[in-house]
């Protein structure tokens, strides 16, 4: 029986830190940290659509980069850029990840495989009596954490329903063993961001705002008047997700909306626009 840890009700950073600590002390019996899911699962952020549309207008698909009005690169959106800001390096070959792969494998999931997954990650009194999709609320605590991580990385709108694609990724875990596969999340996410920028005007869908915010913070840090914690207690460089919570969407938000605008949104829009924007745009005034 997998140890059920109270994670799903807590803020992202403590959850990630606890999973990493369990890996370090040898108690991560499912190998969640080794799967690299927590590394690429960024905190929820306060969404500001104007910023995403400005980034889309400045996106150069040939360079896979967001450009300033003068044409200089503000940041690249590539697998290498993602892994660099997350301080991620893999000693093992990574398996390419695609929706086509997950759909194909999901169609082949046997009833015995689904039973094994449900016994591991679902509550005892909520074992499935029908084929997927399954309800998120039926999962145990660690199951909910993993479903949330997977749903975010795949760019799903919600994790309310758990379909075969998510079950395929859950199937990589088994107690006492390393994950059966390590996926190349950075390439998947970089390609998804590219695809969504290319189709944003028509589809009006963008799922990776958190990545854009962290790209900006990591690559343009001198432009933000906010305190940053770039090193850990041992002096080692940390993933950008731990640098600041200026744009994180959390219950006990350390910055109010005006501080979020002053410390992050206004400096960012100033980088993207030819002339300095007003401190409060029409959209901001509607929120206020």
Coordinates of C-alpha atoms in Angstrom, one line a residue:
X1 CA 0.0 0.0 0.0
X2 CA 1.4 3.4 -1.0
X3 CA 1.9 5.9 1.8
X4 CA -0.8 8.5 1.5
X5 CA 0.7 11.9 2.1
X6 CA -1.4 15.1 2.6
X7 CA -0.2 17.0 -0.5
X8 CA -3.2 17.8 -2.7
X9 CA -4.6 20.5 -0.4
X10 CA -1.3 22.3 0.0
X11 CA 0.5 25.0 -2.0
X12 CA 2.6 23.9 -4.9
X13 CA 6.1 24.9 -3.6
X14 CA 5.8 22.9 -0.3
X15 CA 4.4 19.9 -2.2
X16 CA 7.4 20.0 -4.7
X17 CA 9.9 20.5 -1.9
X18 CA 8.4 17.5 0.1
X19 CA 8.6 15.2 -2.9
X20 CA 12.2 16.3 -3.5
X21 CA 13.0 15.7 0.1
X22 CA 11.5 12.2 0.1
X23 CA 13.6 11.4 -2.9
X24 CA 16.7 12.6 -1.1
X25 CA 16.0 10.6 2.1
X26 CA 15.0 7.5 0.2
X27 CA 11.3 7.5 1.1
X28 CA 9.9 8.3 -2.3
X29 CA 8.8 4.8 -2.9
X30 CA 7.0 5.5 -6.2
X31 CA 10.0 7.4 -7.7
X32 CA 7.8 10.5 -8.3
X33 CA 10.8 12.8 -8.3
X34 CA 12.7 10.5 -10.7
X35 CA 9.8 10.8 -13.1
X36 CA 10.7 14.5 -13.6
X37 CA 7.0 15.5 -13.3
X38 CA 7.5 17.7 -10.3
X39 CA 10.5 19.5 -12.0
X40 CA 8.3 20.6 -15.0
X41 CA 5.1 21.3 -13.0
X42 CA 5.1 25.0 -12.4
X43 CA 2.9 26.9 -9.9
X44 CA -0.4 28.4 -10.9
X45 CA -0.1 32.1 -11.7
X46 CA -2.3 35.1 -11.8
X47 CA -3.3 35.2 -15.4
X48 CA -3.1 38.4 -17.4
X49 CA -4.3 37.9 -21.0
X50 CA -2.9 41.2 -22.4
X51 CA 0.6 40.0 -21.6
X52 CA 0.1 36.7 -23.4
X53 CA -1.3 38.5 -26.5
X54 CA 1.7 40.8 -26.5
X55 CA 4.1 37.8 -26.3
X56 CA 2.2 36.2 -29.2
X57 CA 2.6 39.3 -31.3
X58 CA 6.3 39.3 -30.6
X59 CA 6.8 35.6 -31.2
X60 CA 9.2 34.6 -34.0
X61 CA 8.4 31.0 -35.0
X62 CA 11.7 30.6 -36.9
X63 CA 13.8 31.5 -33.8
X64 CA 11.2 30.0 -31.4
X65 CA 11.7 33.2 -29.4
X66 CA 9.9 36.3 -28.1
X67 CA 11.5 39.4 -29.5
X68 CA 11.6 43.0 -28.2
X69 CA 10.3 45.8 -30.4
X70 CA 14.0 46.4 -31.5
X71 CA 14.2 42.7 -32.6
X72 CA 16.5 41.5 -29.8
X73 CA 15.6 38.1 -28.2
X74 CA 13.9 38.4 -24.8
X75 CA 13.8 34.7 -24.4
X76 CA 13.7 31.5 -26.4
X77 CA 11.0 28.9 -26.1
X78 CA 13.0 25.7 -26.7
X79 CA 13.5 22.4 -24.7
X80 CA 17.0 23.6 -23.9
X81 CA 15.7 27.0 -22.5
X82 CA 13.1 25.2 -20.4
X83 CA 15.5 22.8 -18.9
X84 CA 18.0 25.5 -18.2
X85 CA 15.6 27.7 -16.2
X86 CA 14.4 24.6 -14.3
X87 CA 18.0 23.5 -13.6
X88 CA 17.2 20.1 -15.1
X89 CA 19.7 17.7 -16.5
X90 CA 19.0 14.0 -17.2
X91 CA 21.6 11.3 -17.0
X92 CA 19.3 8.9 -18.9
X93 CA 17.8 9.1 -22.4
X94 CA 14.3 10.6 -22.3
X95 CA 11.3 9.1 -24.2
X96 CA 9.5 11.4 -26.6
X97 CA 6.1 12.4 -25.4
X98 CA 3.1 13.1 -27.7
X99 CA -0.6 13.0 -27.5
X100 CA -0.7 10.5 -30.3
X101 CA 1.5 8.2 -28.3
X102 CA -0.7 8.5 -25.2
X103 CA -3.9 8.0 -27.2
X104 CA -2.5 4.9 -28.8
X105 CA -1.3 3.4 -25.5
X106 CA -4.5 4.5 -23.8
X107 CA -6.6 2.5 -26.3
X108 CA -4.5 -0.6 -25.4
X109 CA -4.9 -0.4 -21.6
X110 CA -6.2 -3.7 -20.3
X111 CA -8.7 -4.0 -17.5
X112 CA -6.0 -5.5 -15.3
X113 CA -3.7 -2.5 -15.9
X114 CA -6.5 -0.1 -15.0
X115 CA -7.2 -2.2 -11.9
X116 CA -3.6 -2.0 -10.8
X117 CA -3.6 1.8 -11.3
X118 CA -6.9 2.3 -9.5
X119 CA -5.7 0.1 -6.5
X120 CA -2.6 2.2 -6.3
X121 CA -4.0 5.7 -6.8
X122 CA -7.8 5.6 -6.0
X123 CA -9.6 5.5 -2.8
X124 CA -10.6 2.0 -1.6
X125 CA -14.4 2.8 -1.7
X126 CA -14.1 4.5 -5.1
X127 CA -12.7 1.7 -7.3
X128 CA -14.0 2.1 -10.9
X129 CA -17.1 0.2 -11.9
X130 CA -17.0 1.5 -15.5
X131 CA -14.4 2.4 -18.1
X132 CA -12.6 5.7 -18.1
X133 CA -13.0 8.6 -17.8
X134 CA -12.8 8.5 -14.0
X135 CA -13.6 11.3 -11.6
X136 CA -10.7 13.2 -10.0
X137 CA -12.5 13.0 -6.6
X138 CA -12.2 9.2 -6.6
X139 CA -8.5 9.4 -6.4
X140 CA -6.5 9.2 -3.2
X141 CA -4.3 12.2 -2.1
X142 CA -1.1 11.2 -4.0
X143 CA -3.2 10.2 -7.0
X144 CA -4.7 13.7 -7.1
X145 CA -1.3 15.3 -6.9
X146 CA 0.0 13.2 -9.9
X147 CA -3.2 13.7 -11.9
X148 CA -2.9 17.5 -11.4
X149 CA 0.8 17.4 -12.5
X150 CA 0.0 15.4 -15.6
X151 CA -3.0 17.4 -16.5
X152 CA -1.0 20.6 -16.3
X153 CA 1.9 19.3 -18.4
X154 CA -0.5 18.0 -21.0
X155 CA -2.2 21.4 -21.1
X156 CA -5.7 20.2 -20.1
X157 CA -8.3 22.7 -19.0
X158 CA -9.2 20.7 -15.9
X159 CA -8.3 17.5 -14.0
X160 CA -11.9 16.9 -13.1
X161 CA -12.0 13.8 -15.4
X162 CA -9.2 11.4 -15.7
X163 CA -9.0 9.8 -19.1
X164 CA -6.9 7.1 -20.7
X165 CA -4.0 9.5 -21.5
X166 CA -3.5 10.3 -17.9
X167 CA -3.9 6.7 -16.8
X168 CA -1.1 5.8 -19.3
X169 CA 1.2 8.2 -17.5
X170 CA 0.2 6.9 -14.1
X171 CA 1.0 3.4 -15.2
X172 CA 4.7 4.3 -15.1
X173 CA 4.7 4.1 -11.3
X174 CA 5.0 1.0 -9.2
X175 CA 6.0 0.8 -5.5
X176 CA 9.7 0.2 -4.9
X177 CA 10.7 0.6 -8.5
X178 CA 12.0 3.6 -10.5
X179 CA 9.5 5.0 -13.1
X180 CA 9.1 2.7 -16.1
X181 CA 9.7 5.6 -18.4
X182 CA 11.1 9.1 -18.2
X183 CA 9.4 11.4 -20.7
X184 CA 10.9 14.4 -22.5
X185 CA 8.5 17.0 -21.0
X186 CA 10.5 20.0 -22.1
X187 CA 10.2 19.2 -25.8
X188 CA 6.5 18.5 -25.4
X189 CA 5.8 21.8 -23.6
X190 CA 8.0 23.8 -26.0
X191 CA 6.1 22.4 -29.0
X192 CA 2.8 23.0 -27.4
X193 CA 3.6 26.6 -26.6
X194 CA 4.7 27.1 -30.3
X195 CA 1.5 25.5 -31.5
X196 CA -0.7 27.6 -29.3
X197 CA 1.0 30.9 -30.2
X198 CA 0.7 30.0 -33.9
X199 CA -3.1 29.4 -33.4
X200 CA -3.9 31.9 -30.7
X201 CA -5.8 34.4 -32.9
X202 CA -8.1 31.7 -34.2
X203 CA -8.5 29.4 -31.2
X204 CA -7.9 31.9 -28.3
X205 CA -6.4 29.1 -26.2
X206 CA -3.2 29.3 -24.2
X207 CA -2.4 26.9 -21.4
X208 CA 1.2 27.6 -20.4
X209 CA 1.0 31.1 -19.0
X210 CA 3.1 30.0 -16.0
X211 CA 6.0 29.0 -18.3
X212 CA 5.9 32.4 -20.1
X213 CA 6.0 34.2 -16.7
X214 CA 8.9 32.2 -15.5
X215 CA 10.8 32.6 -18.8
X216 CA 10.5 36.3 -18.4
X217 CA 11.7 36.3 -14.8
X218 CA 14.6 34.0 -15.6
X219 CA 15.8 35.8 -18.7
X220 CA 15.0 39.4 -17.9
X221 CA 15.6 39.4 -14.1
X222 CA 17.3 42.8 -14.1
X223 CA 14.1 44.5 -15.2
X224 CA 12.0 43.3 -12.2
X225 CA 12.3 45.3 -8.9
X226 CA 11.4 42.2 -6.9
X227 CA 13.4 40.2 -4.3
X228 CA 14.7 37.0 -5.9
X229 CA 16.0 33.8 -4.2
X230 CA 18.2 32.4 -6.9
X231 CA 20.4 30.3 -4.6
X232 CA 19.5 27.7 -2.0
X233 CA 20.9 27.6 1.5
X234 CA 24.0 25.7 0.2
X235 CA 24.7 28.3 -2.5
X236 CA 23.5 26.2 -5.4
X237 CA 21.4 27.7 -8.2
X238 CA 17.7 26.9 -7.8
X239 CA 15.0 26.3 -10.3
X240 CA 13.3 29.5 -11.3
X241 CA 10.0 28.3 -9.8
X242 CA 11.6 29.0 -6.3
X243 CA 12.9 32.5 -7.1
X244 CA 9.8 34.5 -6.4
X245 CA 6.1 34.2 -5.7
X246 CA 5.3 37.6 -7.2
X247 CA 2.9 36.1 -9.8
X248 CA 2.0 32.9 -8.0
X249 CA -1.7 32.3 -7.4
X250 CA -1.9 31.0 -3.9
X251 CA -4.3 31.4 -0.9
X252 CA -1.8 33.4 1.2
X253 CA -0.6 35.7 -1.6
X254 CA 2.4 37.8 -0.4
X255 CA 1.8 40.4 -3.0
X256 CA -1.5 42.3 -3.6
X257 CA -2.8 42.9 -7.1
X258 CA -1.3 46.4 -7.4
X259 CA 2.1 45.1 -6.4
X260 CA 1.8 42.3 -8.9
X261 CA 1.1 45.0 -11.6
X262 CA 4.0 47.2 -10.5
X263 CA 6.6 44.5 -9.9
X264 CA 5.9 42.2 -12.8
X265 CA 3.2 43.1 -15.3
X266 CA 4.2 46.7 -16.0
X267 CA 8.0 45.9 -16.4
X268 CA 7.0 43.0 -18.7
X269 CA 4.7 45.1 -20.9
X270 CA 7.4 47.7 -21.1
X271 CA 9.8 45.1 -22.6
X272 CA 7.2 44.0 -25.1
X273 CA 5.8 47.4 -26.3
X274 CA 7.3 50.1 -28.4
X275 CA 6.2 52.8 -25.9
X276 CA 5.7 52.5 -22.2
X277 CA 2.2 51.3 -21.4
X278 CA 0.0 53.0 -18.8
X279 CA 0.5 51.7 -15.3
X280 CA -3.2 50.6 -15.3
X281 CA -4.7 49.3 -18.6
X282 CA -8.4 49.1 -19.3
X283 CA -8.3 45.4 -18.3
X284 CA -6.6 46.2 -15.0
X285 CA -9.2 48.9 -14.2
X286 CA -12.0 46.5 -14.8
X287 CA -10.5 44.1 -12.3
X288 CA -10.0 46.8 -9.7

